[in-house]
GROMACS .gro file of C-alpha atoms in nm:
model
  387
    1MET     CA    1  -0.598   6.585  -1.253
    2THR     CA    2  -0.365   6.572  -0.954
    3ALA     CA    3  -0.238   6.244  -0.819
    4SER     CA    4  -0.448   6.293  -0.503
    5ILE     CA    5  -0.766   6.195  -0.690
    6LEU     CA    6  -0.714   5.822  -0.711
    7ARG     CA    7  -1.057   5.660  -0.692
    8ILE     CA    8  -1.372   5.804  -0.852
    9CYS     CA    9  -1.716   5.641  -0.829
   10HIS     CA   10  -2.026   5.731  -1.028
   11LEU     CA   11  -2.357   5.600  -0.891
   12GLN     CA   12  -2.649   5.532  -1.126
   13LEU     CA   13  -2.973   5.339  -1.084
   14LEU     CA   14  -3.058   5.175  -1.415
   15PRO     CA   15  -2.807   5.026  -1.662
   16LEU     CA   16  -2.978   5.183  -1.964
   17LEU     CA   17  -2.815   5.429  -2.200
   18SER     CA   18  -3.075   5.704  -2.198
   19GLY     CA   19  -2.983   6.067  -2.129
   20VAL     CA   20  -2.902   6.059  -1.757
   21GLN     CA   21  -2.694   5.745  -1.791
   22ARG     CA   22  -2.513   5.886  -2.094
   23VAL     CA   23  -2.393   6.175  -1.877
   24SER     CA   24  -2.223   5.930  -1.640
   25LEU     CA   25  -2.071   5.726  -1.921
   26ASP     CA   26  -1.944   6.034  -2.105
   27GLU     CA   27  -1.764   6.145  -1.789
   28LEU     CA   28  -1.630   5.801  -1.698
   29GLU     CA   29  -1.489   5.760  -2.051
   30ARG     CA   30  -1.306   6.093  -2.035
   31LEU     CA   31  -1.183   6.121  -1.676
   32ASP     CA   32  -0.808   6.092  -1.631
   33ALA     CA   33  -0.717   5.734  -1.718
   34GLN     CA   34  -0.461   5.729  -1.434
   35SER     CA   35  -0.744   5.736  -1.181
   36THR     CA   36  -0.947   5.431  -1.084
   37ARG     CA   37  -1.296   5.476  -1.224
   38VAL     CA   38  -1.589   5.276  -1.089
   39LEU     CA   39  -1.957   5.261  -1.182
   40VAL     CA   40  -2.205   5.144  -0.918
   41CYS     CA   41  -2.540   5.038  -1.065
   42GLN     CA   42  -2.851   4.831  -0.987
   43SER     CA   43  -2.779   4.563  -1.249
   44ARG     CA   44  -2.588   4.496  -1.567
   45GLY     CA   45  -2.683   4.631  -1.906
   46SER     CA   46  -2.567   4.858  -2.187
   47LEU     CA   47  -2.443   5.124  -1.943
   48THR     CA   48  -2.221   4.882  -1.750
   49GLU     CA   49  -2.092   4.737  -2.078
   50GLY     CA   50  -1.997   5.084  -2.195
   51ALA     CA   51  -1.829   5.162  -1.863
   52GLU     CA   52  -1.620   4.846  -1.872
   53ALA     CA   53  -1.526   4.911  -2.236
   54SER     CA   54  -1.389   5.249  -2.124
   55GLY     CA   55  -1.168   5.084  -1.860
   56ALA     CA   56  -1.393   5.144  -1.560
   57SER     CA   57  -1.493   4.866  -1.324
   58VAL     CA   58  -1.852   4.790  -1.222
   59ILE     CA   59  -2.011   4.712  -0.886
   60VAL     CA   60  -2.372   4.587  -0.886
   61ILE     CA   61  -2.606   4.671  -0.595
   62PRO     CA   62  -2.938   4.488  -0.667
   63GLU     CA   63  -3.107   4.650  -0.365
   64LEU     CA   64  -3.130   4.982  -0.554
   65ILE     CA   65  -3.482   5.042  -0.691
   66ARG     CA   66  -3.667   5.340  -0.836
   67GLU     CA   67  -3.982   5.317  -0.621
   68ILE     CA   68  -3.984   5.433  -0.258
   69HIS     CA   69  -3.972   5.116  -0.047
   70PRO     CA   70  -3.849   5.176   0.312
   71LEU     CA   71  -3.712   4.826   0.373
   72ARG     CA   72  -3.537   4.793   0.038
   73ASP     CA   73  -3.410   5.150   0.064
   74ILE     CA   74  -3.254   5.085   0.405
   75LYS     CA   75  -3.089   4.772   0.265
   76ALA     CA   76  -2.959   4.974  -0.030
   77LEU     CA   77  -2.824   5.240   0.207
   78VAL     CA   78  -2.637   4.978   0.411
   79CYS     CA   79  -2.498   4.809   0.098
   80LEU     CA   80  -2.375   5.140  -0.041
   81TRP     CA   81  -2.224   5.242   0.294
   82LYS     CA   82  -2.033   4.912   0.310
   83CYS     CA   83  -1.924   4.950  -0.053
   84PHE     CA   84  -1.801   5.308  -0.010
   85SER     CA   85  -1.626   5.223   0.319
   86ARG     CA   86  -1.451   4.922   0.163
   87GLU     CA   87  -1.349   5.091  -0.162
   88LYS     CA   88  -1.230   5.416   0.004
   89PHE     CA   89  -1.331   5.637  -0.287
   90ASP     CA   90  -1.193   5.990  -0.308
   91VAL     CA   91  -1.502   6.098  -0.501
   92VAL     CA   92  -1.859   5.968  -0.508
   93HIS     CA   93  -2.066   6.134  -0.781
   94THR     CA   94  -2.437   6.054  -0.774
   95HIS     CA   95  -2.717   6.090  -1.029
   96SER     CA   96  -3.097   6.046  -1.026
   97SER     CA   97  -3.332   6.159  -0.752
   98LYS     CA   98  -3.393   5.885  -0.497
   99THR     CA   99  -3.074   5.692  -0.573
  100GLY     CA  100  -2.882   6.018  -0.548
  101VAL     CA  101  -3.018   6.085  -0.198
  102ILE     CA  102  -2.942   5.735  -0.068
  103GLY     CA  103  -2.599   5.741  -0.232
  104ARG     CA  104  -2.504   6.077  -0.085
  105LEU     CA  105  -2.618   5.975   0.263
  106ALA     CA  106  -2.420   5.651   0.239
  107ALA     CA  107  -2.111   5.839   0.114
  108ARG     CA  108  -2.135   6.087   0.402
  109LEU     CA  109  -2.165   5.804   0.655
  110ALA     CA  110  -1.863   5.635   0.494
  111GLY     CA  111  -1.655   5.953   0.522
  112VAL     CA  112  -1.603   6.005   0.147
  113PRO     CA  113  -1.406   6.334   0.117
  114CYS     CA  114  -1.576   6.458  -0.204
  115ILE     CA  115  -1.949   6.397  -0.259
  116VAL     CA  116  -2.096   6.550  -0.574
  117HIS     CA  117  -2.449   6.522  -0.712
  118THR     CA  118  -2.571   6.624  -1.057
  119VAL     CA  119  -2.932   6.742  -1.073
  120HIS     CA  120  -3.101   6.610  -1.387
  121GLY     CA  121  -3.423   6.794  -1.304
  122PHE     CA  122  -3.579   6.795  -0.957
  123ALA     CA  123  -3.868   6.555  -0.900
  124PHE     CA  124  -4.065   6.752  -0.642
  125PRO     CA  125  -4.176   7.044  -0.866
  126ALA     CA  126  -4.349   6.783  -1.089
  127ALA     CA  127  -4.512   6.593  -0.798
  128THR     CA  128  -4.883   6.524  -0.847
  129THR     CA  129  -4.990   6.545  -0.480
  130THR     CA  130  -4.897   6.765  -0.184
  131LEU     CA  131  -4.778   6.463   0.016
  132GLN     CA  132  -4.561   6.342  -0.270
  133ARG     CA  133  -4.409   6.686  -0.310
  134LYS     CA  134  -4.328   6.709   0.061
  135ILE     CA  135  -4.164   6.365   0.060
  136PHE     CA  136  -3.954   6.443  -0.249
  137HIS     CA  137  -3.861   6.785  -0.112
  138ALA     CA  138  -3.750   6.636   0.221
  139MET     CA  139  -3.539   6.377   0.040
  140GLU     CA  140  -3.366   6.641  -0.171
  141TRP     CA  141  -3.310   6.858   0.138
  142ILE     CA  142  -3.133   6.567   0.311
  143GLY     CA  143  -2.933   6.486  -0.001
  144ALA     CA  144  -2.823   6.846  -0.039
  145ARG     CA  145  -2.688   6.851   0.317
  146CYS     CA  146  -2.481   6.541   0.243
  147SER     CA  147  -2.325   6.698  -0.069
  148HIS     CA  148  -2.004   6.894  -0.091
  149ARG     CA  149  -2.124   7.026  -0.427
  150VAL     CA  150  -2.452   7.009  -0.618
  151VAL     CA  151  -2.408   7.048  -0.994
  152CYS     CA  152  -2.701   7.213  -1.170
  153LEU     CA  153  -2.736   7.214  -1.547
  154HIS     CA  154  -2.890   7.562  -1.556
  155GLU     CA  155  -2.988   7.860  -1.343
  156ASP     CA  156  -3.348   7.747  -1.280
  157ASP     CA  157  -3.233   7.439  -1.086
  158ALA     CA  158  -2.965   7.645  -0.909
  159ARG     CA  159  -3.242   7.881  -0.796
  160ILE     CA  160  -3.436   7.585  -0.655
  161CYS     CA  161  -3.124   7.479  -0.465
  162ARG     CA  162  -3.092   7.826  -0.314
  163ASP     CA  163  -3.456   7.915  -0.253
  164GLU     CA  164  -3.621   7.582  -0.171
  165LEU     CA  165  -3.336   7.364  -0.043
  166ARG     CA  166  -3.158   7.657   0.129
  167LEU     CA  167  -2.820   7.550  -0.007
  168PRO     CA  168  -2.549   7.822   0.006
  169ASP     CA  169  -2.407   7.952  -0.322
  170GLU     CA  170  -2.059   7.815  -0.254
  171ARG     CA  171  -2.196   7.459  -0.270
  172ILE     CA  172  -2.381   7.508  -0.600
  173GLU     CA  173  -2.214   7.475  -0.939
  174ILE     CA  174  -2.379   7.548  -1.274
  175MET     CA  175  -2.232   7.325  -1.543
  176ALA     CA  176  -2.422   7.261  -1.867
  177ASN     CA  177  -2.432   6.917  -2.027
  178GLY     CA  178  -2.199   6.852  -2.318
  179ILE     CA  179  -2.176   6.616  -2.615
  180ASP     CA  180  -1.899   6.469  -2.826
  181LEU     CA  181  -1.886   6.709  -3.120
  182GLN     CA  182  -1.680   6.462  -3.322
  183LYS     CA  183  -1.949   6.197  -3.291
  184PHE     CA  184  -2.259   6.413  -3.325
  185HIS     CA  185  -2.210   6.615  -3.642
  186PRO     CA  186  -2.414   6.688  -3.957
  187LEU     CA  187  -2.412   6.452  -4.251
  188SER     CA  188  -2.126   6.530  -4.489
  189LEU     CA  189  -2.223   6.685  -4.821
  190GLU     CA  190  -2.079   6.395  -5.021
  191ALA     CA  191  -2.272   6.128  -4.826
  192ASP     CA  192  -2.547   5.939  -5.008
  193ARG     CA  193  -2.832   5.981  -4.761
  194ASP     CA  194  -3.078   5.769  -4.958
  195ALA     CA  195  -2.839   5.474  -4.963
  196LEU     CA  196  -2.762   5.517  -4.594
  197ARG     CA  197  -3.132   5.520  -4.515
  198VAL     CA  198  -3.188   5.199  -4.707
  199GLY     CA  199  -2.901   5.043  -4.513
  200ALA     CA  200  -3.068   5.149  -4.189
  201CYS     CA  201  -3.404   5.005  -4.304
  202LEU     CA  202  -3.560   5.351  -4.322
  203PRO     CA  203  -3.760   5.489  -4.618
  204ALA     CA  204  -3.535   5.672  -4.862
  205HIS     CA  205  -3.782   5.916  -5.016
  206ARG     CA  206  -3.989   6.041  -4.723
  207LYS     CA  207  -3.907   6.302  -4.461
  208LEU     CA  208  -3.832   6.155  -4.120
  209ILE     CA  209  -3.946   6.290  -3.782
  210MET     CA  210  -3.742   6.146  -3.497
  211MET     CA  211  -3.761   6.121  -3.118
  212VAL     CA  212  -3.490   5.965  -2.901
  213GLY     CA  213  -3.576   5.880  -2.542
  214ARG     CA  214  -3.732   5.643  -2.298
  215LEU     CA  215  -4.097   5.566  -2.376
  216TRP     CA  216  -4.245   5.668  -2.042
  217GLU     CA  217  -4.455   5.946  -1.890
  218GLN     CA  218  -4.176   6.200  -1.841
  219LYS     CA  219  -4.076   6.201  -2.209
  220ASN     CA  220  -4.445   6.213  -2.314
  221PRO     CA  221  -4.409   6.021  -2.643
  222ALA     CA  222  -4.788   5.988  -2.665
  223CYS     CA  223  -4.805   6.361  -2.741
  224LEU     CA  224  -4.581   6.315  -3.045
  225VAL     CA  225  -4.762   6.002  -3.167
  226GLU     CA  226  -5.098   6.182  -3.138
  227ALA     CA  227  -4.959   6.486  -3.323
  228TYR     CA  228  -4.827   6.259  -3.598
  229CYS     CA  229  -5.167   6.093  -3.632
  230GLN     CA  230  -5.325   6.440  -3.659
  231LEU     CA  231  -5.087   6.522  -3.945
  232TRP     CA  232  -5.261   6.255  -4.151
  233GLU     CA  233  -5.606   6.409  -4.107
  234SER     CA  234  -5.524   6.642  -4.398
  235GLY     CA  235  -5.374   6.362  -4.605
  236ASP     CA  236  -5.032   6.197  -4.628
  237PRO     CA  237  -4.777   6.448  -4.490
  238GLY     CA  238  -4.494   6.281  -4.680
  239ALA     CA  239  -4.315   6.203  -4.353
  240ASP     CA  240  -4.261   5.895  -4.136
  241LEU     CA  241  -4.210   5.888  -3.759
  242VAL     CA  242  -3.903   5.721  -3.603
  243LEU     CA  243  -3.900   5.642  -3.228
  244VAL     CA  244  -3.565   5.539  -3.080
  245GLY     CA  245  -3.600   5.402  -2.727
  246ASP     CA  246  -3.815   5.166  -2.525
  247GLY     CA  247  -4.025   5.172  -2.213
  248ALA     CA  248  -4.357   5.104  -2.043
  249LEU     CA  249  -4.563   5.304  -2.295
  250LYS     CA  250  -4.448   5.116  -2.603
  251GLU     CA  251  -4.751   4.884  -2.625
  252SER     CA  252  -5.004   5.166  -2.587
  253LEU     CA  253  -4.821   5.371  -2.850
  254GLU     CA  254  -4.817   5.077  -3.090
  255LEU     CA  255  -5.190   5.030  -3.033
  256ARG     CA  256  -5.262   5.397  -3.112
  257VAL     CA  257  -5.060   5.369  -3.433
  258LYS     CA  258  -5.242   5.049  -3.529
  259LEU     CA  259  -5.584   5.206  -3.468
  260ALA     CA  260  -5.482   5.495  -3.695
  261GLY     CA  261  -5.371   5.251  -3.965
  262LEU     CA  262  -5.023   5.403  -3.971
  263GLU     CA  263  -4.809   5.100  -3.886
  264PRO     CA  264  -4.609   5.119  -4.213
  265HIS     CA  265  -4.513   5.480  -4.133
  266VAL     CA  266  -4.414   5.460  -3.765
  267HIS     CA  267  -4.084   5.288  -3.687
  268PHE     CA  268  -4.021   5.165  -3.331
  269LEU     CA  269  -3.647   5.098  -3.327
  270GLY     CA  270  -3.590   5.029  -2.955
  271TRP     CA  271  -3.261   5.124  -2.793
  272ARG     CA  272  -2.984   5.171  -3.047
  273THR     CA  273  -2.610   5.223  -3.037
  274ASP     CA  274  -2.604   5.403  -3.373
  275THR     CA  275  -2.804   5.710  -3.267
  276PRO     CA  276  -2.561   5.962  -3.427
  277GLU     CA  277  -2.597   5.791  -3.765
  278LEU     CA  278  -2.978   5.773  -3.732
  279LEU     CA  279  -3.004   6.141  -3.637
  280ARG     CA  280  -2.807   6.244  -3.945
  281LEU     CA  281  -3.057   6.059  -4.164
  282CYS     CA  282  -3.362   6.243  -4.029
  283ASP     CA  283  -3.518   6.580  -4.106
  284VAL     CA  284  -3.683   6.696  -3.782
  285PHE     CA  285  -3.625   6.608  -3.415
  286VAL     CA  286  -3.898   6.628  -3.149
  287LEU     CA  287  -3.887   6.599  -2.770
  288PRO     CA  288  -4.226   6.662  -2.600
  289SER     CA  289  -4.115   6.603  -2.239
  290ARG     CA  290  -4.317   6.709  -1.935
  291TRP     CA  291  -4.002   6.790  -1.735
  292GLU     CA  292  -3.626   6.777  -1.799
  293GLY     CA  293  -3.289   6.872  -1.655
  294MET     CA  294  -3.092   6.943  -1.972
  295PRO     CA  295  -3.166   6.671  -2.227
  296LEU     CA  296  -2.869   6.522  -2.408
  297ALA     CA  297  -3.113   6.411  -2.678
  298ILE     CA  298  -3.175   6.774  -2.779
  299LEU     CA  299  -2.804   6.858  -2.773
  300GLU     CA  300  -2.722   6.551  -2.983
  301ALA     CA  301  -2.988   6.637  -3.240
  302MET     CA  302  -2.865   6.997  -3.259
  303GLY     CA  303  -2.509   6.868  -3.289
  304CYS     CA  304  -2.617   6.670  -3.596
  305GLY     CA  305  -2.763   6.985  -3.750
  306LEU     CA  306  -3.128   6.885  -3.706
  307PRO     CA  307  -3.399   7.145  -3.648
  308VAL     CA  308  -3.569   7.066  -3.316
  309ILE     CA  309  -3.924   7.103  -3.184
  310VAL     CA  310  -3.939   7.073  -2.805
  311SER     CA  311  -4.186   7.137  -2.523
  312ASP     CA  312  -4.165   7.479  -2.360
  313ILE     CA  313  -4.034   7.371  -2.017
  314PRO     CA  314  -3.738   7.506  -1.813
  315GLY     CA  315  -3.484   7.236  -1.906
  316ASN     CA  316  -3.558   7.276  -2.277
  317ARG     CA  317  -3.581   7.656  -2.280
  318HIS     CA  318  -3.217   7.676  -2.175
  319LEU     CA  319  -3.122   7.509  -2.502
  320VAL     CA  320  -3.383   7.626  -2.751
  321ARG     CA  321  -3.487   7.982  -2.830
  322HIS     CA  322  -3.807   7.985  -3.028
  323ALA     CA  323  -3.756   8.055  -3.400
  324GLU     CA  324  -3.383   8.118  -3.342
  325ASN     CA  325  -3.238   7.766  -3.310
  326GLY     CA  326  -3.553   7.557  -3.285
  327LEU     CA  327  -3.926   7.572  -3.212
  328LEU     CA  328  -4.100   7.557  -2.873
  329PHE     CA  329  -4.460   7.444  -2.818
  330PRO     CA  330  -4.673   7.450  -2.500
  331VAL     CA  331  -4.626   7.126  -2.305
  332GLU     CA  332  -4.907   6.873  -2.368
  333ASN     CA  333  -5.050   7.085  -2.653
  334THR     CA  334  -5.077   6.830  -2.931
  335TRP     CA  335  -5.228   7.070  -3.185
  336SER     CA  336  -4.946   7.319  -3.136
  337LEU     CA  337  -4.695   7.040  -3.195
  338THR     CA  338  -4.882   6.938  -3.509
  339SER     CA  339  -4.867   7.297  -3.636
  340ALA     CA  340  -4.493   7.316  -3.566
  341LEU     CA  341  -4.438   6.990  -3.754
  342VAL     CA  342  -4.631   7.122  -4.055
  343GLU     CA  343  -4.426   7.443  -4.049
  344LEU     CA  344  -4.093   7.260  -4.058
  345LEU     CA  345  -4.195   6.982  -4.296
  346GLU     CA  346  -4.312   7.238  -4.552
  347ASN     CA  347  -4.023   7.484  -4.517
  348ALA     CA  348  -3.682   7.346  -4.612
  349SER     CA  349  -3.503   7.679  -4.571
  350LEU     CA  350  -3.634   7.708  -4.213
  351ARG     CA  351  -3.512   7.356  -4.136
  352ILE     CA  352  -3.166   7.445  -4.266
  353ARG     CA  353  -3.149   7.777  -4.078
  354LEU     CA  354  -3.262   7.634  -3.742
  355GLY     CA  355  -3.037   7.330  -3.781
  356ALA     CA  356  -2.730   7.544  -3.849
  357ALA     CA  357  -2.806   7.769  -3.552
  358GLY     CA  358  -2.843   7.467  -3.326
  359ARG     CA  359  -2.509   7.325  -3.435
  360ALA     CA  360  -2.341   7.661  -3.372
  361LYS     CA  361  -2.483   7.672  -3.018
  362VAL     CA  362  -2.355   7.330  -2.915
  363GLU     CA  363  -2.013   7.403  -3.063
  364ALA     CA  364  -1.990   7.720  -2.855
  365GLU     CA  365  -2.142   7.604  -2.527
  366HIS     CA  366  -2.176   7.227  -2.497
  367ASP     CA  367  -1.846   7.050  -2.565
  368ILE     CA  368  -1.814   6.737  -2.347
  369GLN     CA  369  -1.435   6.770  -2.327
  370LYS     CA  370  -1.465   7.110  -2.159
  371ARG     CA  371  -1.734   6.984  -1.920
  372VAL     CA  372  -1.520   6.692  -1.800
  373ARG     CA  373  -1.217   6.916  -1.742
  374ASN     CA  374  -1.440   7.148  -1.538
  375MET     CA  375  -1.571   6.851  -1.339
  376GLU     CA  376  -1.219   6.735  -1.261
  377ALA     CA  377  -1.135   7.085  -1.143
  378LEU     CA  378  -1.441   7.077  -0.916
  379TYR     CA  379  -1.327   6.747  -0.761
  380ARG     CA  380  -0.982   6.893  -0.699
  381ASP     CA  381  -1.124   7.206  -0.538
  382VAL     CA  382  -1.338   7.006  -0.295
  383LEU     CA  383  -1.055   6.769  -0.202
  384SER     CA  384  -0.800   7.048  -0.156
  385ALA     CA  385  -1.043   7.241   0.062
  386GLY     CA  386  -1.125   6.937   0.272
  387GLY     CA  387  -1.491   6.958   0.173
   0.00000   0.00000   0.00000
């Protein structure tokens, strides 16, 4: 990175460490340490702790909220504009839908010379009403016009930028997500998995099905819980379910498990910092999302050599080819997910083959070190071109 990039700001909404937030933290941790790195966030939490541990500083803007609220949103816009004007950032890099729009508008008003936004899946294609879709589309259109570059994780989102937001090609970058291949790797052959499972308070002699993600509507954990309950209709499948994450749906999921009498076999672990270790101890990974950008959770599971079963949606299809490096099932189709689980639980050689193919893909295409170097090059290009 050239000396001209002195101050870099990443803007996030929530201080969690789910997929979108992990993208910011991975980049903040690996950007040139000679630059000043700053995270702006709604409040403090595991994300801000991770940012500070990496040497970045944190600015809290409590006015940022997820829901559309005109008064609060105007206050957030003013606060961000004042922050960006005061801090004189060279780069403001935004994430998330609504926060990304407000942040880009504030950065443009503050005269920030390099404004970049990463699309983690557009909200408006998944809108449930025409009015909602029009509002979300208008917001993204405004945000796009305030961006020097919009980073898309795959071609489908780049096509939306071109066709629906009318953004010219020179302002669109396609840059896939990456993971730390040294952290997310398969379990070594000499490791005692049974002992490690006991240490992690997981059953040693049962197969483990795992999901990592926020327990809310987008990730659709209810589909997985229902599929797991259906597995038991033919008797004990010899597998437990492990859910890593938390969210608004946790209570309803726990109730469904209780009604099925499966509480001893479903493990709600909450948010964890030892996800790589937990992934290595499991046998199958599932992500039944309704929509995605490019989920780190899938990449991390593939990096650990796990066979994956994921919903057949654009963000997932760019990572998983059915029967080549994982299995796809129609979104919301619980019975298809159940069938895929049976197929993998009963076929060890298929699990090994799909897991190895997944690991090979992330090694070839999704190294976080390469992604961060490419992002730094993008910043330099924008700054050298004056926008």
